[in-house]
Short mmCIF file of C-alpha atoms in Angstrom, two decimals:
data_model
loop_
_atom_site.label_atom_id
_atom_site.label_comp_id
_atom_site.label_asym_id
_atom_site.label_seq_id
_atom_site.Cartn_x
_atom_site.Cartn_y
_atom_site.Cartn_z
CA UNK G 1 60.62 25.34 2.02
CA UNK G 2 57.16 26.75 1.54
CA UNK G 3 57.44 25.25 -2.06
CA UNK G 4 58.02 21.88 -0.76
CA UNK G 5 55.25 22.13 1.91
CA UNK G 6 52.80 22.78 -0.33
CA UNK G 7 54.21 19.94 -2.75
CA UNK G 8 53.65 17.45 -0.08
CA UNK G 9 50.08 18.73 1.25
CA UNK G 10 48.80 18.57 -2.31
CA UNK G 11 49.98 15.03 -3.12
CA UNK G 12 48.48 14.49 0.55
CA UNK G 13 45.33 15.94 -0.35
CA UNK G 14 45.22 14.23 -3.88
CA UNK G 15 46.16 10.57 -2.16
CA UNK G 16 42.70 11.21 -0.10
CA UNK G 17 40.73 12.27 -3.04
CA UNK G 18 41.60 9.39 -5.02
CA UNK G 19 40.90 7.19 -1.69
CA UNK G 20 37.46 8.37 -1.26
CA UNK G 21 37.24 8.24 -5.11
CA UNK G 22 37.90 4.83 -4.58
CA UNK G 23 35.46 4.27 -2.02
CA UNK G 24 32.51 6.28 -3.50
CA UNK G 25 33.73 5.64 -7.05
CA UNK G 26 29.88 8.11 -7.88
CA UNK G 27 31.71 11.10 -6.69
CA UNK G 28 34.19 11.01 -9.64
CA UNK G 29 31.14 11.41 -12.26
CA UNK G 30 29.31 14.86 -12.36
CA UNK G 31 25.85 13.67 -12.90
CA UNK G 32 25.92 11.06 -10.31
CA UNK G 33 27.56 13.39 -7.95
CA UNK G 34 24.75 15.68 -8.52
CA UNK G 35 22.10 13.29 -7.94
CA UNK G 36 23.67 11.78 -4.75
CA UNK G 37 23.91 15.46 -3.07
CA UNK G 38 19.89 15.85 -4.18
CA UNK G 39 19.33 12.74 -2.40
CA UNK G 40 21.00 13.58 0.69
CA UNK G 41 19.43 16.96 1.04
CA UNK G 42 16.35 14.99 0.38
CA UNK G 43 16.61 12.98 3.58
CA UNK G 44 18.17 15.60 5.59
CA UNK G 45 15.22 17.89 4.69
CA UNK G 46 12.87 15.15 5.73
CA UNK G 47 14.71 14.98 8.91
CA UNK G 48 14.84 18.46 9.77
CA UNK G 49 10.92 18.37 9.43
CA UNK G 50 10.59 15.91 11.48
CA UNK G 51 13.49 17.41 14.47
CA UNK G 52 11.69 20.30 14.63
CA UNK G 53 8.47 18.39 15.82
CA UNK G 54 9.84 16.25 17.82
CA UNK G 55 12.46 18.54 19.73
CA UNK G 56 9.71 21.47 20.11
CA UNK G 57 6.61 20.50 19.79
CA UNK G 58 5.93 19.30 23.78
CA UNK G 59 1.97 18.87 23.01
CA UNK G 60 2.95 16.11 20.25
CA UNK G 61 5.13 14.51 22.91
CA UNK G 62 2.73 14.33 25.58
CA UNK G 63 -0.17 12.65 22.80
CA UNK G 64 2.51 10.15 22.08
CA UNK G 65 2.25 8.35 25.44
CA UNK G 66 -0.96 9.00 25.86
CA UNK G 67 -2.03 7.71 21.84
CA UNK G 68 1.58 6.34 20.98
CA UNK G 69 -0.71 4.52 17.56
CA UNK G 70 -1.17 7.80 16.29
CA UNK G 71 2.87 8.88 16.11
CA UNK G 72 3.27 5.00 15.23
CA UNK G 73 1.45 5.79 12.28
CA UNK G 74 2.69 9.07 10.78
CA UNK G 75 6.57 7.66 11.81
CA UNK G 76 5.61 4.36 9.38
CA UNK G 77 3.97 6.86 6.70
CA UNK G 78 7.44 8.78 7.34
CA UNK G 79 10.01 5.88 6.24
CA UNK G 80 7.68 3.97 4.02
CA UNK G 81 8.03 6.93 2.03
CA UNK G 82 11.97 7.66 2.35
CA UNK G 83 11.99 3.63 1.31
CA UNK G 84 9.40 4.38 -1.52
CA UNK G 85 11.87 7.13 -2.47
CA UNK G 86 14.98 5.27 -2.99
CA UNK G 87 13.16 2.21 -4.51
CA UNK G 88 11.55 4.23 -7.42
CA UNK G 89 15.32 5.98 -8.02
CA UNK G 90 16.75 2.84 -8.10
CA UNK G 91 14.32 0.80 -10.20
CA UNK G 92 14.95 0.58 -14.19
CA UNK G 93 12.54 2.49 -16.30
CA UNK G 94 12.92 0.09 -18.74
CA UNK G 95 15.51 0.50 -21.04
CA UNK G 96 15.43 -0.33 -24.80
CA UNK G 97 18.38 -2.33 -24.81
CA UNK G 98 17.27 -5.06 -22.12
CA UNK G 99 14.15 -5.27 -24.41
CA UNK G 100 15.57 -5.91 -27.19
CA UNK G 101 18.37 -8.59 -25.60
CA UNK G 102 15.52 -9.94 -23.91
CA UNK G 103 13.37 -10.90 -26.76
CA UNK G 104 16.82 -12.35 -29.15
CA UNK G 105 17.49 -14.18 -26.34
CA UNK G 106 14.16 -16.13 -25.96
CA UNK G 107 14.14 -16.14 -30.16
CA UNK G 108 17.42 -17.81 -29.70
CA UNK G 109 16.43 -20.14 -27.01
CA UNK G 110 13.38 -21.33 -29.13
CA UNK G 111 15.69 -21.91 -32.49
CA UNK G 112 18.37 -23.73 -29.80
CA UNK G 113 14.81 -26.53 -28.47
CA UNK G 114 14.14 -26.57 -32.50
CA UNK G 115 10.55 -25.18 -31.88
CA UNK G 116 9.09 -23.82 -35.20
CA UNK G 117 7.09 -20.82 -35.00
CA UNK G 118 5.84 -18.04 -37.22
CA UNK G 119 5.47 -15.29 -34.95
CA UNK G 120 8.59 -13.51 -33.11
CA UNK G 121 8.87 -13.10 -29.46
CA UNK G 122 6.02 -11.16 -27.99
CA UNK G 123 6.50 -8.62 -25.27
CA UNK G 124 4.74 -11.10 -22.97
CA UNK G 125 8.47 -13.54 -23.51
CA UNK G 126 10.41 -10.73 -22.44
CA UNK G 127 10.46 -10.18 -18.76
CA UNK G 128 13.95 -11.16 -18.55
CA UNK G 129 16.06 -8.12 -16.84
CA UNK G 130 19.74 -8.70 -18.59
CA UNK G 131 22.38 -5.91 -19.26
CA UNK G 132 23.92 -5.27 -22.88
CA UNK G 133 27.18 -3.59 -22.90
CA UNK G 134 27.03 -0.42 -24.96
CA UNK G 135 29.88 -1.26 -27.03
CA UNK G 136 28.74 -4.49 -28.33
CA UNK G 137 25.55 -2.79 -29.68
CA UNK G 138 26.71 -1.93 -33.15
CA UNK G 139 27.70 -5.71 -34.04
CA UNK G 140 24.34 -7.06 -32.40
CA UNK G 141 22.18 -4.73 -34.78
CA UNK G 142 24.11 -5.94 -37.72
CA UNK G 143 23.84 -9.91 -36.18
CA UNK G 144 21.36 -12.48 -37.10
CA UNK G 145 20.20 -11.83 -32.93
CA UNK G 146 18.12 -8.94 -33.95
CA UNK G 147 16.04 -10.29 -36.25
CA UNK G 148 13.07 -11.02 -33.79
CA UNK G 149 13.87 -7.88 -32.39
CA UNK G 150 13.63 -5.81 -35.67
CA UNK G 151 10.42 -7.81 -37.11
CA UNK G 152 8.45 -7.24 -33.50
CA UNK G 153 8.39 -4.21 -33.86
CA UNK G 154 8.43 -3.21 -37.33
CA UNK G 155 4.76 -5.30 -36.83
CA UNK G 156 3.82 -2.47 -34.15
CA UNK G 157 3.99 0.75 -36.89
CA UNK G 158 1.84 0.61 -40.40
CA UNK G 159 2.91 -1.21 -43.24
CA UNK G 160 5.22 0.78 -45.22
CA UNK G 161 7.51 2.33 -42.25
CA UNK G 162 10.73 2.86 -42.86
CA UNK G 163 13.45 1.28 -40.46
CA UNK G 164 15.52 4.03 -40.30
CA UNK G 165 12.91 6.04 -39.33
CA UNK G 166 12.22 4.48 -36.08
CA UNK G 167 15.90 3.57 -35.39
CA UNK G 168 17.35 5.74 -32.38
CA UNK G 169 20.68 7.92 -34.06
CA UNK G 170 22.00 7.59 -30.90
CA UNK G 171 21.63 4.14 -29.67
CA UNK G 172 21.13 2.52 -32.81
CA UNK G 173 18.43 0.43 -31.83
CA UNK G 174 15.17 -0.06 -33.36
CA UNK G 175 13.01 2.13 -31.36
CA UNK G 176 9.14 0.41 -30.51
CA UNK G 177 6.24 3.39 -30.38
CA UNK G 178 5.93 5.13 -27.07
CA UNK G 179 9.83 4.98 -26.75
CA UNK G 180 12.55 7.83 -26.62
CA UNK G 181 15.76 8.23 -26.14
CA UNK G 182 16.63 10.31 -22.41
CA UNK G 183 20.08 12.37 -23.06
CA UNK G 184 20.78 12.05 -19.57
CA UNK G 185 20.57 8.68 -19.15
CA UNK G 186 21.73 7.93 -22.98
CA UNK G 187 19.77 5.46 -23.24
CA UNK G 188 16.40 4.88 -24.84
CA UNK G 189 13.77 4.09 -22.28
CA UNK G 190 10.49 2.18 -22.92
CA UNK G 191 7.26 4.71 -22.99
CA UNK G 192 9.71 7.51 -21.90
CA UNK G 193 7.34 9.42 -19.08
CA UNK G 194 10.55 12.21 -18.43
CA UNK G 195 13.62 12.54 -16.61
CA UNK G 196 13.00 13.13 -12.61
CA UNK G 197 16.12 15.35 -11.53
CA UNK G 198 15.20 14.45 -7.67
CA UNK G 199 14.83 11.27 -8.03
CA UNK G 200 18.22 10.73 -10.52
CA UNK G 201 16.40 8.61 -12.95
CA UNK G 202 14.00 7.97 -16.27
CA UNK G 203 10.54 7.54 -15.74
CA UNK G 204 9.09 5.18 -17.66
CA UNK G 205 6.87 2.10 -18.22
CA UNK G 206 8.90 -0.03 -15.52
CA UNK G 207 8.58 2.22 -12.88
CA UNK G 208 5.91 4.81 -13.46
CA UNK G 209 3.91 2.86 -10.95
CA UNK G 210 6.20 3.27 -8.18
CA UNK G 211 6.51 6.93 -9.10
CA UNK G 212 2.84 7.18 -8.32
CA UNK G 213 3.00 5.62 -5.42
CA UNK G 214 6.09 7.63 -4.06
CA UNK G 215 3.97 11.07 -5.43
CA UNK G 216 1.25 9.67 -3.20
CA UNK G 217 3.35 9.09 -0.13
CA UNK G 218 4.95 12.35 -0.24
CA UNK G 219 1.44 14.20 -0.59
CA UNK G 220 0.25 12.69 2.51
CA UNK G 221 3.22 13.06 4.75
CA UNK G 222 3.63 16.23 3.76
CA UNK G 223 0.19 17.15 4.63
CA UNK G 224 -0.05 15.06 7.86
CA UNK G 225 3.09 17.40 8.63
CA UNK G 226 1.89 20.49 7.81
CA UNK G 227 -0.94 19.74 9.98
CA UNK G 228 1.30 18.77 12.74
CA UNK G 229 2.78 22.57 12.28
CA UNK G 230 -0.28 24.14 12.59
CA UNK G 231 -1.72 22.31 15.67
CA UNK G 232 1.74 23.91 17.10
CA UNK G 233 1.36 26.99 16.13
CA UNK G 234 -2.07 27.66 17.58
CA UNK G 235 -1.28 25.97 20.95
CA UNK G 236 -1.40 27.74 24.22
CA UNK G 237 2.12 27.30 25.45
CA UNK G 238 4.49 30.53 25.36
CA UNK G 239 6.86 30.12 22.53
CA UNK G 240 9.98 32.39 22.32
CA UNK G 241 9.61 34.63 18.77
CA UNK G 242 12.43 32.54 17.05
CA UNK G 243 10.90 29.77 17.28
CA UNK G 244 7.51 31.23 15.70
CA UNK G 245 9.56 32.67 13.37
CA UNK G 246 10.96 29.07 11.94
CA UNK G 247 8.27 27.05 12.28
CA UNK G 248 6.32 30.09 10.27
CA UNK G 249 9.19 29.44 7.66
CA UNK G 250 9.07 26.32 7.49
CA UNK G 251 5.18 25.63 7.14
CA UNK G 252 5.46 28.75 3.85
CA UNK G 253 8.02 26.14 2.22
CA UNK G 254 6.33 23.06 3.05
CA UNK G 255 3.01 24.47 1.76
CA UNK G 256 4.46 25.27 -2.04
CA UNK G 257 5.70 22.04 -1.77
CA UNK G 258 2.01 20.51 -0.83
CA UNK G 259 0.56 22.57 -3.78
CA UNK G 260 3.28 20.97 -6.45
CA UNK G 261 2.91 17.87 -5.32
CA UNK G 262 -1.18 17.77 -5.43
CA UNK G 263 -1.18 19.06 -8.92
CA UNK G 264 1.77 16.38 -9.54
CA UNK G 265 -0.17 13.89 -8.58
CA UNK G 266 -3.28 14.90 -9.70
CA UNK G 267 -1.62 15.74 -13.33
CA UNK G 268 0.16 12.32 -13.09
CA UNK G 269 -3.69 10.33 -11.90
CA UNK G 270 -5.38 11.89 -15.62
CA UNK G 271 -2.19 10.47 -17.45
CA UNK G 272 -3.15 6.94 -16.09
CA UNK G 273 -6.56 7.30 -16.30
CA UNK G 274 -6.03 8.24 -20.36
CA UNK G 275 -2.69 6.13 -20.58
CA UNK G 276 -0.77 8.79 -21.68
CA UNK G 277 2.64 10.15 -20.10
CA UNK G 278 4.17 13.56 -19.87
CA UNK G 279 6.01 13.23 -23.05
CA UNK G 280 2.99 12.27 -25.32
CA UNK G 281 0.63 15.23 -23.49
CA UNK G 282 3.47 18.50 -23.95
CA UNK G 283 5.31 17.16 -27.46
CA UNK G 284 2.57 15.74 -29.40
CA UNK G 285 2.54 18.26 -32.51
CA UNK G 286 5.79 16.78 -32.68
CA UNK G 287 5.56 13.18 -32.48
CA UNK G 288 5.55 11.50 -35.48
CA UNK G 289 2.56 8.87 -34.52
CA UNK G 290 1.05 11.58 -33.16
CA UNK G 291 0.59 14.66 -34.90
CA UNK G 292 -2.56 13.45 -37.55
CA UNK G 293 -4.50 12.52 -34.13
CA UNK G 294 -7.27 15.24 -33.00
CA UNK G 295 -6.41 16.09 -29.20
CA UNK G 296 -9.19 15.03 -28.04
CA UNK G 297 -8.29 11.53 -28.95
CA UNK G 298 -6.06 9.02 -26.72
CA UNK G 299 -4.83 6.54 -29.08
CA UNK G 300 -3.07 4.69 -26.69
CA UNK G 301 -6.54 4.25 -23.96
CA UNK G 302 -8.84 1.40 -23.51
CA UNK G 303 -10.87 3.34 -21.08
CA UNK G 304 -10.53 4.13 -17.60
CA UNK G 305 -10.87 1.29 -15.55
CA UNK G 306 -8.79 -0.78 -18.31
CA UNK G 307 -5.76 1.83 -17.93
CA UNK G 308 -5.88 1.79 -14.58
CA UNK G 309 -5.94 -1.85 -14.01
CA UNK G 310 -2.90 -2.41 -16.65
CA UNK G 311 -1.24 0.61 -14.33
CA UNK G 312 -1.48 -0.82 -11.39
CA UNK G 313 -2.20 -4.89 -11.33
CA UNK G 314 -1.60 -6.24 -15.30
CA UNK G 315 1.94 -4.98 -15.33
CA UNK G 316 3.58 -8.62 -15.53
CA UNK G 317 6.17 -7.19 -17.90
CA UNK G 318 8.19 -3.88 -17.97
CA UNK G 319 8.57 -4.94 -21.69
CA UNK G 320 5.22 -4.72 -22.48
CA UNK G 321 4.58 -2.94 -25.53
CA UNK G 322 2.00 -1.54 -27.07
CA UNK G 323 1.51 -0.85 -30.83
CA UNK G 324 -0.13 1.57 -32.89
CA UNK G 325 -3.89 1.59 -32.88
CA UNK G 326 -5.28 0.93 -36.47
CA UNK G 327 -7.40 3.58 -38.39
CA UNK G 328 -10.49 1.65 -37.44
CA UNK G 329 -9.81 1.86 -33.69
CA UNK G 330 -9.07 5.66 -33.84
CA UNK G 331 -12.32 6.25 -35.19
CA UNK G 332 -13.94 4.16 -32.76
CA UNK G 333 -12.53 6.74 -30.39
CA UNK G 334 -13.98 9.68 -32.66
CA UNK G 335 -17.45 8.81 -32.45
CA UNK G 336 -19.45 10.70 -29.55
CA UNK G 337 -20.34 8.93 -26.61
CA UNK G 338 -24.19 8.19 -26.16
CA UNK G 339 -26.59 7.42 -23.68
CA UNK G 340 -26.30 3.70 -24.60
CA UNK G 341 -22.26 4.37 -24.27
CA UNK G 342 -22.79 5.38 -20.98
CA UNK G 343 -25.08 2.96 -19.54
CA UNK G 344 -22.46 -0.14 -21.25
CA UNK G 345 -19.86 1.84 -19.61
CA UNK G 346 -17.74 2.44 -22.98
CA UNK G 347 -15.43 4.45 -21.27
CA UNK G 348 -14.33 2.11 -18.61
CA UNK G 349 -13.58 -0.83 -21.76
#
């Protein structure tokens, strides 16, 4: 009898796991089950910030119907980041593939009108966002499709290059410079920045941006927050010991989290600035394009306010690509700056 009771609870218990399976159909993969647990403790830990304040914090209550603006404010800096959050984790980095089906598709398109041209498709044609399934990738490399693809950028690396040493093992796809492959998204991503573990995606050249911005959001609420704890803390009213002791606890974790996120986004502010990403800066004895360079050298910058302007307000594309500098340009970058430099702003061009 006990045999048969526990026969029937299991099958019970397996009929609601495959139900909610069915339902949340990310629970049944490791990774994204991972990432969707980050996320929620995410939001809850936002929220449990925020409880605290409101539920305790009497003196914050009282300024919000006397100067309801200034909660008005830090509760829209509150969800524009949560929204910031989820926008950046579920934005593309820019993946490889959708490049390179981008640009055989406008190739294609062009042959199809009968319009004769020299030159492949440019990274300015392909800002089309279309999907390729993984399994069809093997016949498209070996189809008369890739052609564009292949020759665009083969014309990005010095003459000479060998294809197969800019082809991705993994994907098999021709890999432009700046790219990688990310083996947790197995995919190759478009001047690969890393893999964010909070946020459950690449990082890349289509949504590096947002990143910023979300790094930005974060560092202010969090220290519009920790302010908020402090002002608490040194207010007159009688507080039981409890309640010192958690808000105490909470303002020790918040502040690590104020100090990683101002060196985040200060380390993240020098990579734009230099148009760099993380990649590039900690692996560069051991990228290919990369190694021969002095360090002092960005091959990829055209000074400051150029970088950041690309970063921010040029990005028409998430296929833009960029190919690599000649010798000539790198030593243009070798030569000192000099007074005259300075006063033409040569570092801002």
């Amino acid at each position: 009898m006990g045999a048969l009771c526990a026969g029937h609870s299991r099958d019970t218990l397996d009929r609601f796991s495959d139900r909610c399976l069915h339902v949340s159909p990310c629970l049944s993969d490791p990774a994204r089950r991972s990432t969707c647990c980050l996320r929620i403790a995410l939001v809850m830990l936002h929220l449990i910030y925020l409880g605290v304040l409101f539920v305790f914090d009497k003196d914050l209550i009282h300024k919000t119907k006397e100067e309801p603006w200034y909660t008005t404010v830090y509760l829209i800096l509150f969800a524009a980041t949560l929204a910031q959050y989820f926008i950046t984790s579920g934005s593309s980095p820019g993946y490889v593939v959708d490049a390179m089906r981008a640009v055989n598709e406008a190739d294609a398109s062009r042959n199809r009108a009968s319009i004769t041209s020299k030159q492949p498709a440019s990274s300015k044609n392909g800002d089309v966002v279309i999907a390729i399934d993984r399994n069809q990738l093997g016949s498209n490399l070996q189809g008369r499709g890739t052609i564009a693809w292949t020759k665009l950028v083969m014309d990005m690396y010095p003459s000479g290059t060998s294809l197969r040493g800019v082809t991705c093992s993994h994907c098999n796809v021709v890999q432009p410079p700046r790219a990688k492959h990310c083996h947790d998204c197995d995919k190759c991503v478009l001047q690969f920045d890393h893999h964010c573990v909070w946020l459950g995606t690449c990082i890349g050249q289509g949504n590096h941006c947002a990143f910023w911005w979300y790094i930005c959001g974060e560092t202010a609420l969090s220290l519009w927050t920790g302010t908020l704890y402090i002002q608490f803390l040194k207010s007159d009213i009688s507080k039981p010991w409890w309640l010192y002791a958690i808000m105490i606890l909470l303002l020790a974790t918040l502040f690590f989290c104020l100090i990683f996120l101002l060196l985040l986004l200060l380390f993240h502010s020098y990579l734009i600035l230099t148009n760099q990403t993380t990649y590039e800066l900690v692996r560069r004895r051991r990228i290919q394009y990369l190694r021969n360079i002095p360090e002092r050298v960005y091959p990829f910058s055209r000074g400051a306010c150029r970088n950041l302007y690309e970063f921010c307000c040029a990005q028409r594309s998430k296929y833009r690509m960029e190919p690599l500098p000649t010798g000539q340009e790198l030593e243009d970058k070798l030569r000192p700056y000099t007074c005259s430099d300075v006063l033409s702003c040569r570092c801002c061009c």
